[in-house]
Every structure is written in C-alpha cells, then in structure tokens.
Amino acid sequence: AEATSKKDMAILRLAAVALVVCTAGTASAFHAPTNVISSLSASKGGLDFASSGLTGTPIARRSLSPSLRQSVRQAPAVSPLMMAATAFDVKSYFKEKLPIVENALDDSLKVLKKDWEYDSKAETCHEAMRYSLMAGGKRIRPILCLAACEMLGGSVEQALPSAVASEMIHTMSLIHDDLPCMDDDDLRRGKPTNHKVFGDDMAVLSGDALLSYAFEYIARYTKNVPPEKTLDVIARCGKCVGALGLVGGQVIDIQSEGKKDVSLETLQWIHEHKTAALLEFAVVSGGICAGATDEEVERLSIFAMNIGLAFQIIDDILDVTQDSATLGKTAGKDLLVDKATYPKLMGLEESRKRADDLIAEAKEQVKPWGDKAAALNGLADFITQRSN
C-alpha cells in the first residue's frame, strides 16, 4: 500500500509539472517582442500579451436562432490543459499579417497619387492622408478582416480591399476625434495629431477624403467576389460609419460628457456604435468576401460586437492605468472631460470582468469552426491583454 501511495504521489507530481510547463508555454506564446509592431508599423510601446482568465456568463444582447443556440450548447468543453497545448501564436500571426496590411495601405496611397498625376493642387490633402494612415498602430481591424475571410476558406486577396477600407475609416475617425471641436488632443500614436501638423481645416478634409476613398477602394479593387457580395460589403460599410454606427455613437458620447446620470445601458449603446460597429464591419466583411451564409454572418456579427465592446472597455481601463508614453496618446483624457466610462460606472475590477465575459461569449460564436477559428480567438485574447 505504501509503495502504491508513493507511486500515486509521483504521478501527481509529474502531472503538476506538466501543467506548469504547459501553462508557461501558453504565457510565452502570448508575449510578443516590441519589435513586432515597432519595426513594421512604428507603434509605441509594442504588444503586451499578459495572460488573463476568460470566465463569466455570456453578455451578448443579440438573439440566436434555435438551431444556432443548440449548436452552442452542444459545443464540447475544452480543458485548460488542451488550451495550453494548442495556444495560438499571436506573435507569429502579427508578424505574418502586418507587412501585408502595411504594404496594402501604402499601395492604396500610391494608386491615389497616380490618379492625381496631372493635378497637384490637392497635394497637401494627400500628404495629410498619408501622415495619419501610415502612422502605425495595431491594425487590428484589417487583420481581423483577413482572419475571418481565411477562417471561412477565402483568401487574403479577396478580403484585402475591405481590410484596407476598415483602416481608412478608423484613421478618419481618429483624425476627427482629435480635433479641437471634438476631443481636442495633441498626441496620437506617439506623434502630433493631424490638425497640429496640417491645421484644423486640412484635418477635416483629409479625414473626409479617407472616408470616401474607403468606399471607392472596396468597389474598385475587390476581386473574385460575386458582385452582390461586394455590394453587401459596401452597404454595411456605409451603415457602420453613419448615424446608426460610428457617428451615432460619437454623438451620444459627446452629449453624455459631464452628465452624472449616464446609465450602463447608455454607455453600452455608445460603445457598441462608436467602436464595435466598425469592428463588426471588419469581421463580417471578411466573412462575406469568403461566401459566408446568413447564419455564419450572424455568428461573426455577434463575435465582433462582443470583442468590439471589450476593446472599448479595455481602452477605458488603459486610459486610467497607463501613461501617455505607453498609450501613444494623452492619458487620463476621459477623466479630464468627465466622460462616461466603464471604470467610472463599474470600477476597474468589474470592468475587467465584463471585458473577459464578452471575450468568452465571442469565442462561443466561432466554436463551430474548430481549429480554423484559432486566429480570431487569438486576436480576441489580444484585445483584452494589450497594454496600449
């Protein structure tokens, strides 16, 4: 009996060691050197893939069809040990996709320049567009777009125009957000904001130019995608940036500044529209380019809305926990203008839990794709584990 006991204890010790090794492997897989971003997109601070738990109850507000709900309930549980063994290498994925995105963004401006070959009068606008579009950043929206397309069996080439368009729209929103009449900020991605370099008038116009070019770029350069699918992508692009999307969220955000009675429901509405809508477009457009069915589009939509809301919650947290050098923008800005934020209404701990819950629910939506969803799951984790 004593020998058996010793044998059992030895087995338990070996199991414990194996678990530690696997867990350590997971942590290292989610830690990227700073040169992944700094060398490819000139972002400040690099990437931080600190580990965190993904627990909690689903929060998604959208309803699924009975068949989809059934498939979610029947999805097999994944053990922590299995998760550690199959951890997605986000570092390598960024290293692979970032150059593709950066080259495509650069090429998009070269094409624009060729169109203006005999008209140099708008040169300042072109310079202002390039200044902000090529200022670096995480490029999370275009990379999500490519990942969704590839998950459904499509190619990078099919989704790249939509991916580029999502970054053009995001850049436009940053240019306009930083204006004195909006958030009035002087720093973006570690550099002076667009209006500080080119003036308020040129910042407005260069943002407008990027927005309109995004639509043109999808229409002109999307290849090997059925015309009706391309039209669907363009329509969704318009919705995500309009009064039912980014603009609408920004409106309520501005009107809520300084108010003491902003509810969690209102705050969620702001973030779903101001931030999540564009992320939803990025993910769903990638799926549509790959031929996603209506049910698959619905799953991608819920996935994206959840990670989009989580993205903004983490932004709110970072605004009060990081310095300006790490963020690449002015820290503490939300407190300064008395904005409604999740940390303000819920506290830091509950805000972090809400973000983790949202990521867990997002992952439920892509379980039917199994290992093909590894990239989207890894990018979802990155959203809550970043430091800038």
Short mmCIF file of C-alpha atoms in Angstrom, two decimals:
data_model
loop_
_atom_site.label_atom_id
_atom_site.label_comp_id
_atom_site.label_asym_id
_atom_site.label_seq_id
_atom_site.Cartn_x
_atom_site.Cartn_y
_atom_site.Cartn_z
CA ALA A 1 0.00 0.00 0.00
CA GLU A 2 2.88 2.30 0.88
CA ALA A 3 4.54 1.60 -2.49
CA THR A 4 1.27 2.28 -4.26
CA SER A 5 0.89 5.56 -2.37
CA LYS A 6 4.39 6.65 -3.36
CA LYS A 7 3.67 5.74 -6.97
CA ASP A 8 0.44 7.77 -6.92
CA MET A 9 2.26 10.75 -5.43
CA ALA A 10 4.92 10.55 -8.13
CA ILE A 11 2.25 10.54 -10.82
CA LEU A 12 0.56 13.54 -9.23
CA ARG A 13 3.87 15.41 -9.10
CA LEU A 14 4.52 14.66 -12.78
CA ALA A 15 1.03 15.88 -13.67
CA ALA A 16 1.58 19.09 -11.73
CA VAL A 17 4.90 19.71 -13.50
CA ALA A 18 3.27 19.08 -16.87
CA LEU A 19 0.51 21.56 -16.09
CA VAL A 20 3.04 24.24 -15.07
CA VAL A 21 5.08 23.66 -18.22
CA CYS A 22 2.00 23.88 -20.45
CA THR A 23 0.78 27.00 -18.66
CA ALA A 24 4.20 28.62 -19.02
CA GLY A 25 4.12 27.73 -22.69
CA THR A 26 0.79 29.50 -23.04
CA ALA A 27 2.11 32.65 -21.39
CA SER A 28 5.18 32.76 -23.61
CA ALA A 29 3.09 32.16 -26.72
CA PHE A 30 1.08 35.28 -25.94
CA HIS A 31 4.05 37.54 -25.34
CA ALA A 32 5.31 39.40 -28.39
CA PRO A 33 8.59 41.33 -28.59
CA THR A 34 8.12 45.06 -29.05
CA ASN A 35 9.76 44.96 -32.48
CA VAL A 36 6.75 43.09 -33.93
CA ILE A 37 4.88 46.37 -34.05
CA SER A 38 7.67 48.94 -33.84
CA SER A 39 9.59 47.63 -36.84
CA LEU A 40 6.55 47.10 -39.04
CA SER A 41 4.16 49.88 -38.09
CA ALA A 42 6.08 52.29 -35.85
CA SER A 43 3.71 51.82 -32.93
CA LYS A 44 4.76 52.91 -29.46
CA GLY A 45 5.12 50.51 -26.60
CA GLY A 46 4.90 47.21 -28.50
CA LEU A 47 2.48 44.46 -27.63
CA ASP A 48 1.70 43.06 -24.21
CA PHE A 49 0.18 39.60 -24.11
CA ALA A 50 -0.13 39.16 -20.32
CA SER A 51 -2.37 36.23 -19.53
CA SER A 52 -5.82 36.57 -18.02
CA GLY A 53 -8.74 34.28 -17.26
CA LEU A 54 -11.72 34.02 -19.57
CA THR A 55 -14.60 33.29 -17.24
CA GLY A 56 -18.11 34.55 -16.72
CA THR A 57 -21.53 34.40 -18.30
CA PRO A 58 -22.39 35.41 -21.86
CA ILE A 59 -23.42 39.06 -22.27
CA ALA A 60 -24.26 39.33 -25.99
CA ARG A 61 -27.58 41.12 -26.39
CA ARG A 62 -28.41 39.71 -29.82
CA SER A 63 -30.56 36.59 -30.05
CA LEU A 64 -29.64 33.46 -31.97
CA SER A 65 -31.92 31.17 -33.89
CA PRO A 66 -32.87 27.91 -32.08
CA SER A 67 -30.54 25.90 -34.32
CA LEU A 68 -27.62 28.18 -33.53
CA ARG A 69 -28.37 28.14 -29.81
CA GLN A 70 -28.45 24.34 -29.93
CA SER A 71 -25.05 24.18 -31.64
CA VAL A 72 -23.59 26.46 -28.97
CA ARG A 73 -24.99 24.30 -26.16
CA GLN A 74 -23.63 21.14 -27.76
CA ALA A 75 -20.12 22.53 -28.27
CA PRO A 76 -17.64 20.35 -26.36
CA ALA A 77 -15.82 21.79 -23.38
CA VAL A 78 -12.09 22.42 -23.80
CA SER A 79 -9.85 21.56 -20.87
CA PRO A 80 -7.25 24.11 -19.67
CA LEU A 81 -4.53 21.60 -20.50
CA MET A 82 -5.77 21.29 -24.08
CA MET A 83 -5.98 25.07 -24.39
CA ALA A 84 -2.37 25.36 -23.26
CA ALA A 85 -1.22 22.75 -25.76
CA THR A 86 -2.99 24.40 -28.70
CA ALA A 87 -2.42 28.06 -27.78
CA PHE A 88 -2.46 30.29 -30.84
CA ASP A 89 0.81 32.09 -31.58
CA VAL A 90 -0.42 35.67 -31.90
CA LYS A 91 3.14 36.94 -32.22
CA SER A 92 3.74 34.94 -35.38
CA TYR A 93 0.33 35.85 -36.78
CA PHE A 94 1.01 39.57 -36.41
CA LYS A 95 4.45 39.08 -37.90
CA GLU A 96 2.87 37.38 -40.91
CA LYS A 97 -0.10 39.70 -41.48
CA LEU A 98 1.21 43.14 -40.51
CA PRO A 99 3.53 43.51 -43.54
CA ILE A 100 0.66 42.51 -45.83
CA VAL A 101 -1.59 45.18 -44.31
CA GLU A 102 1.11 47.85 -44.22
CA ASN A 103 2.06 47.24 -47.86
CA ALA A 104 -1.58 47.32 -48.93
CA LEU A 105 -2.18 50.62 -47.12
CA ASP A 106 0.94 52.11 -48.67
CA ASP A 107 -0.05 50.85 -52.13
CA SER A 108 -3.53 52.35 -51.74
CA LEU A 109 -1.99 55.79 -51.41
CA LYS A 110 0.35 55.20 -54.34
CA VAL A 111 -2.65 54.36 -56.50
CA LEU A 112 -4.34 57.55 -55.35
CA LYS A 113 -1.24 59.54 -56.24
CA LYS A 114 -1.25 58.09 -59.76
CA ASP A 115 -4.84 59.22 -60.20
CA TRP A 116 -3.68 62.76 -59.40
CA GLU A 117 -0.72 62.64 -61.78
CA TYR A 118 -1.88 65.70 -63.71
CA ASP A 119 -3.41 67.57 -60.79
CA SER A 120 -1.03 68.53 -57.99
CA LYS A 121 -3.31 71.15 -56.45
CA ALA A 122 -4.56 68.73 -53.75
CA GLU A 123 -1.08 67.60 -52.73
CA THR A 124 -1.47 68.82 -49.15
CA CYS A 125 -4.57 66.69 -48.70
CA HIS A 126 -2.69 63.64 -49.95
CA GLU A 127 0.16 64.34 -47.53
CA ALA A 128 -2.27 64.68 -44.62
CA MET A 129 -3.99 61.41 -45.54
CA ARG A 130 -0.65 59.60 -45.69
CA TYR A 131 0.57 61.16 -42.44
CA SER A 132 -2.23 59.61 -40.40
CA LEU A 133 -2.91 56.41 -42.37
CA MET A 134 0.75 55.37 -42.23
CA ALA A 135 1.36 56.49 -38.64
CA GLY A 136 1.39 52.90 -37.40
CA GLY A 137 -0.95 51.27 -34.92
CA LYS A 138 -2.14 47.78 -34.11
CA ARG A 139 -4.07 47.36 -37.40
CA ILE A 140 -6.45 45.09 -35.50
CA ARG A 141 -9.42 45.81 -37.81
CA PRO A 142 -7.80 44.82 -41.12
CA ILE A 143 -6.14 41.80 -39.51
CA LEU A 144 -9.48 40.65 -38.11
CA CYS A 145 -10.97 41.05 -41.59
CA LEU A 146 -8.31 38.80 -43.12
CA ALA A 147 -8.63 36.24 -40.32
CA ALA A 148 -12.41 35.96 -40.76
CA CYS A 149 -12.07 35.51 -44.51
CA GLU A 150 -9.45 32.80 -44.18
CA MET A 151 -11.45 31.01 -41.47
CA LEU A 152 -14.29 30.56 -43.97
CA GLY A 153 -11.97 29.33 -46.70
CA GLY A 154 -11.42 32.62 -48.52
CA SER A 155 -8.15 34.25 -49.49
CA VAL A 156 -6.29 37.33 -48.29
CA GLU A 157 -6.67 38.84 -51.74
CA GLN A 158 -10.47 38.63 -51.58
CA ALA A 159 -10.70 40.50 -48.28
CA LEU A 160 -7.78 42.91 -48.57
CA PRO A 161 -9.74 45.84 -50.09
CA SER A 162 -12.29 45.64 -47.27
CA ALA A 163 -9.47 45.35 -44.74
CA VAL A 164 -7.80 48.46 -46.12
CA ALA A 165 -11.12 50.31 -46.11
CA SER A 166 -11.69 49.49 -42.43
CA GLU A 167 -8.35 51.07 -41.54
CA MET A 168 -9.06 54.12 -43.68
CA ILE A 169 -12.34 54.65 -41.81
CA HIS A 170 -10.68 54.07 -38.44
CA THR A 171 -7.97 56.60 -39.30
CA MET A 172 -10.60 59.13 -40.36
CA SER A 173 -12.34 58.70 -37.00
CA LEU A 174 -9.07 59.33 -35.15
CA ILE A 175 -8.30 62.47 -37.17
CA HIS A 176 -11.75 63.87 -36.46
CA ASP A 177 -11.78 62.73 -32.80
CA ASP A 178 -8.60 64.69 -32.13
CA LEU A 179 -9.95 67.99 -33.46
CA PRO A 180 -10.38 70.91 -31.01
CA CYS A 181 -14.16 70.78 -31.52
CA MET A 182 -14.21 67.10 -30.50
CA ASP A 183 -11.72 65.54 -28.04
CA ASP A 184 -9.09 68.25 -28.60
CA ASP A 185 -5.97 66.10 -28.41
CA ASP A 186 -2.40 66.85 -29.46
CA LEU A 187 -0.95 63.33 -29.48
CA ARG A 188 -1.87 60.23 -31.48
CA ARG A 189 0.24 57.10 -31.91
CA GLY A 190 3.14 58.96 -30.34
CA LYS A 191 3.06 61.74 -32.93
CA PRO A 192 1.45 65.19 -33.15
CA THR A 193 -2.17 64.86 -34.26
CA ASN A 194 -3.14 65.63 -37.84
CA HIS A 195 -4.59 69.07 -37.16
CA LYS A 196 -1.45 70.08 -35.25
CA VAL A 197 0.61 69.41 -38.37
CA PHE A 198 -1.74 70.41 -41.19
CA GLY A 199 -4.31 72.64 -39.49
CA ASP A 200 -7.93 72.06 -38.50
CA ASP A 201 -9.30 72.63 -41.99
CA MET A 202 -6.97 70.15 -43.67
CA ALA A 203 -7.56 67.58 -40.92
CA VAL A 204 -11.31 67.70 -41.57
CA LEU A 205 -10.83 67.41 -45.33
CA SER A 206 -8.20 64.65 -45.21
CA GLY A 207 -10.48 62.63 -42.93
CA ASP A 208 -13.36 63.16 -45.35
CA ALA A 209 -11.11 62.08 -48.23
CA LEU A 210 -10.13 58.86 -46.45
CA LEU A 211 -13.78 58.06 -45.74
CA SER A 212 -14.88 58.49 -49.34
CA TYR A 213 -11.82 56.65 -50.63
CA ALA A 214 -12.71 53.66 -48.45
CA PHE A 215 -15.92 53.08 -50.42
CA GLU A 216 -14.17 53.59 -53.74
CA TYR A 217 -11.42 51.19 -52.76
CA ILE A 218 -13.82 48.35 -51.98
CA ALA A 219 -15.79 48.90 -55.18
CA ARG A 220 -12.78 49.26 -57.45
CA TYR A 221 -10.34 46.69 -56.13
CA THR A 222 -12.38 43.79 -54.71
CA LYS A 223 -11.69 40.78 -56.96
CA ASN A 224 -13.01 37.21 -57.16
CA VAL A 225 -16.04 38.09 -55.04
CA PRO A 226 -19.59 37.95 -56.52
CA PRO A 227 -20.91 41.47 -57.28
CA GLU A 228 -23.88 41.08 -54.93
CA LYS A 229 -21.48 40.20 -52.10
CA THR A 230 -19.32 43.24 -52.83
CA LEU A 231 -22.44 45.42 -52.83
CA ASP A 232 -23.42 43.96 -49.45
CA VAL A 233 -20.00 44.85 -48.07
CA ILE A 234 -20.29 48.43 -49.36
CA ALA A 235 -23.76 48.83 -47.82
CA ARG A 236 -22.52 47.53 -44.46
CA CYS A 237 -19.56 49.87 -44.69
CA GLY A 238 -21.91 52.83 -45.03
CA LYS A 239 -24.05 51.72 -42.11
CA CYS A 240 -21.14 51.12 -39.73
CA VAL A 241 -19.86 54.67 -40.11
CA GLY A 242 -23.18 56.56 -40.18
CA ALA A 243 -25.81 57.69 -37.71
CA LEU A 244 -26.57 54.03 -36.86
CA GLY A 245 -22.89 53.35 -36.32
CA LEU A 246 -19.74 55.28 -35.51
CA VAL A 247 -21.23 58.76 -35.91
CA GLY A 248 -24.26 57.92 -33.80
CA GLY A 249 -22.06 56.59 -31.02
CA GLN A 250 -19.89 59.68 -31.13
CA VAL A 251 -22.94 61.94 -30.92
CA ILE A 252 -24.25 60.33 -27.71
CA ASP A 253 -20.71 60.17 -26.32
CA ILE A 254 -20.31 63.93 -26.71
CA GLN A 255 -23.76 64.66 -25.34
CA SER A 256 -23.04 62.49 -22.29
CA GLU A 257 -19.88 64.35 -21.24
CA GLY A 258 -20.18 65.86 -17.79
CA LYS A 259 -23.52 64.19 -17.05
CA LYS A 260 -23.89 62.33 -13.76
CA ASP A 261 -26.86 60.18 -14.74
CA VAL A 262 -25.41 58.21 -17.68
CA SER A 263 -26.60 54.61 -17.32
CA LEU A 264 -24.71 51.43 -18.15
CA GLU A 265 -27.26 50.81 -20.89
CA THR A 266 -26.46 54.17 -22.49
CA LEU A 267 -22.74 53.58 -22.11
CA GLN A 268 -23.03 50.19 -23.80
CA TRP A 269 -25.03 51.76 -26.65
CA ILE A 270 -22.29 54.37 -27.13
CA HIS A 271 -19.53 51.78 -27.34
CA GLU A 272 -21.50 49.34 -29.49
CA HIS A 273 -21.89 52.08 -32.08
CA LYS A 274 -18.78 54.20 -31.66
CA THR A 275 -16.30 51.30 -31.51
CA ALA A 276 -17.90 47.89 -32.06
CA ALA A 277 -19.76 48.78 -35.28
CA LEU A 278 -16.54 49.27 -37.26
CA LEU A 279 -15.02 46.10 -35.82
CA GLU A 280 -18.20 44.28 -36.81
CA PHE A 281 -17.84 45.56 -40.35
CA ALA A 282 -14.22 44.39 -40.49
CA VAL A 283 -15.02 40.84 -39.34
CA VAL A 284 -18.30 40.41 -41.23
CA SER A 285 -16.97 41.86 -44.49
CA GLY A 286 -14.13 39.33 -44.40
CA GLY A 287 -16.66 36.54 -43.96
CA ILE A 288 -18.91 37.84 -46.74
CA CYS A 289 -15.98 38.02 -49.17
CA ALA A 290 -15.39 34.32 -48.42
CA GLY A 291 -19.04 33.44 -49.12
CA ALA A 292 -20.43 33.25 -45.56
CA THR A 293 -24.05 32.11 -45.19
CA ASP A 294 -26.61 34.22 -43.32
CA GLU A 295 -26.18 32.12 -40.17
CA GLU A 296 -22.40 32.41 -40.40
CA VAL A 297 -22.67 36.17 -40.84
CA GLU A 298 -24.86 36.31 -37.71
CA ARG A 299 -22.26 34.40 -35.72
CA LEU A 300 -19.46 36.65 -36.99
CA SER A 301 -21.55 39.70 -36.14
CA ILE A 302 -22.12 38.62 -32.53
CA PHE A 303 -18.44 37.67 -32.19
CA ALA A 304 -17.36 41.08 -33.46
CA MET A 305 -19.83 43.11 -31.39
CA ASN A 306 -18.61 41.35 -28.26
CA ILE A 307 -14.92 41.87 -28.92
CA GLY A 308 -15.65 45.43 -30.06
CA LEU A 309 -17.31 46.28 -26.77
CA ALA A 310 -14.50 44.54 -24.88
CA PHE A 311 -11.98 46.57 -26.90
CA GLN A 312 -13.53 49.84 -25.74
CA ILE A 313 -13.77 48.68 -22.12
CA ILE A 314 -10.03 47.93 -22.17
CA ASP A 315 -9.40 51.34 -23.75
CA ASP A 316 -11.28 52.91 -20.84
CA ILE A 317 -9.20 50.93 -18.36
CA LEU A 318 -5.89 51.78 -20.04
CA ASP A 319 -6.79 55.47 -20.06
CA VAL A 320 -6.63 55.50 -16.25
CA THR A 321 -3.88 52.89 -15.68
CA GLN A 322 -1.21 53.68 -18.31
CA ASP A 323 0.92 56.72 -19.08
CA SER A 324 0.93 58.73 -22.30
CA ALA A 325 4.23 57.24 -23.49
CA THR A 326 2.80 53.71 -23.33
CA LEU A 327 -0.55 54.64 -24.86
CA GLY A 328 0.87 56.83 -27.63
CA LYS A 329 -1.86 59.36 -26.81
CA THR A 330 -2.76 61.59 -23.90
CA ALA A 331 -3.51 59.50 -20.81
CA GLY A 332 -6.30 60.48 -18.43
CA LYS A 333 -8.23 62.31 -21.14
CA ASP A 334 -11.55 60.69 -20.26
CA LEU A 335 -11.33 61.88 -16.66
CA LEU A 336 -10.34 65.36 -17.77
CA VAL A 337 -13.51 65.86 -19.82
CA ASP A 338 -15.64 63.82 -17.40
CA LYS A 339 -16.64 61.16 -19.92
CA ALA A 340 -18.85 58.21 -19.04
CA THR A 341 -16.59 55.15 -18.94
CA TYR A 342 -16.82 51.61 -17.61
CA PRO A 343 -14.24 52.17 -14.84
CA LYS A 344 -16.16 55.28 -13.78
CA LEU A 345 -19.50 53.44 -13.57
CA MET A 346 -18.35 49.94 -12.55
CA GLY A 347 -14.83 50.22 -11.16
CA LEU A 348 -11.68 48.66 -12.61
CA GLU A 349 -12.22 45.10 -11.37
CA GLU A 350 -15.80 44.80 -12.62
CA SER A 351 -14.83 46.45 -15.91
CA ARG A 352 -12.10 43.87 -16.46
CA LYS A 353 -14.53 41.08 -15.65
CA ARG A 354 -17.06 42.48 -18.12
CA ALA A 355 -14.40 42.53 -20.85
CA ASP A 356 -13.39 38.94 -20.08
CA ASP A 357 -17.04 37.83 -20.14
CA LEU A 358 -17.51 39.42 -23.54
CA ILE A 359 -14.45 37.67 -24.97
CA ALA A 360 -15.65 34.33 -23.60
CA GLU A 361 -19.05 34.83 -25.25
CA ALA A 362 -17.39 35.88 -28.51
CA LYS A 363 -15.43 32.64 -28.58
CA GLU A 364 -18.64 30.65 -28.22
CA GLN A 365 -19.80 32.03 -31.56
CA VAL A 366 -16.84 30.66 -33.54
CA LYS A 367 -16.65 27.22 -31.89
CA PRO A 368 -18.34 25.52 -34.87
CA TRP A 369 -15.25 26.34 -36.95
CA GLY A 370 -12.96 24.48 -34.55
CA ASP A 371 -9.25 24.98 -35.15
CA LYS A 372 -10.00 27.24 -38.12
CA ALA A 373 -11.10 29.88 -35.60
CA ALA A 374 -7.70 29.90 -33.86
CA ALA A 375 -6.71 33.25 -35.37
CA LEU A 376 -9.94 35.00 -34.38
CA ASN A 377 -9.75 33.54 -30.87
CA GLY A 378 -6.12 34.61 -30.51
CA LEU A 379 -6.94 38.13 -31.68
CA ALA A 380 -9.86 38.25 -29.25
CA ASP A 381 -7.47 37.40 -26.40
CA PHE A 382 -5.05 40.08 -27.59
CA ILE A 383 -7.77 42.71 -27.28
CA THR A 384 -8.07 42.26 -23.51
CA GLN A 385 -4.38 41.57 -22.92
CA ARG A 386 -2.86 44.58 -24.66
CA SER A 387 -1.17 47.47 -22.87
CA ASN A 388 -1.85 50.22 -25.41
#
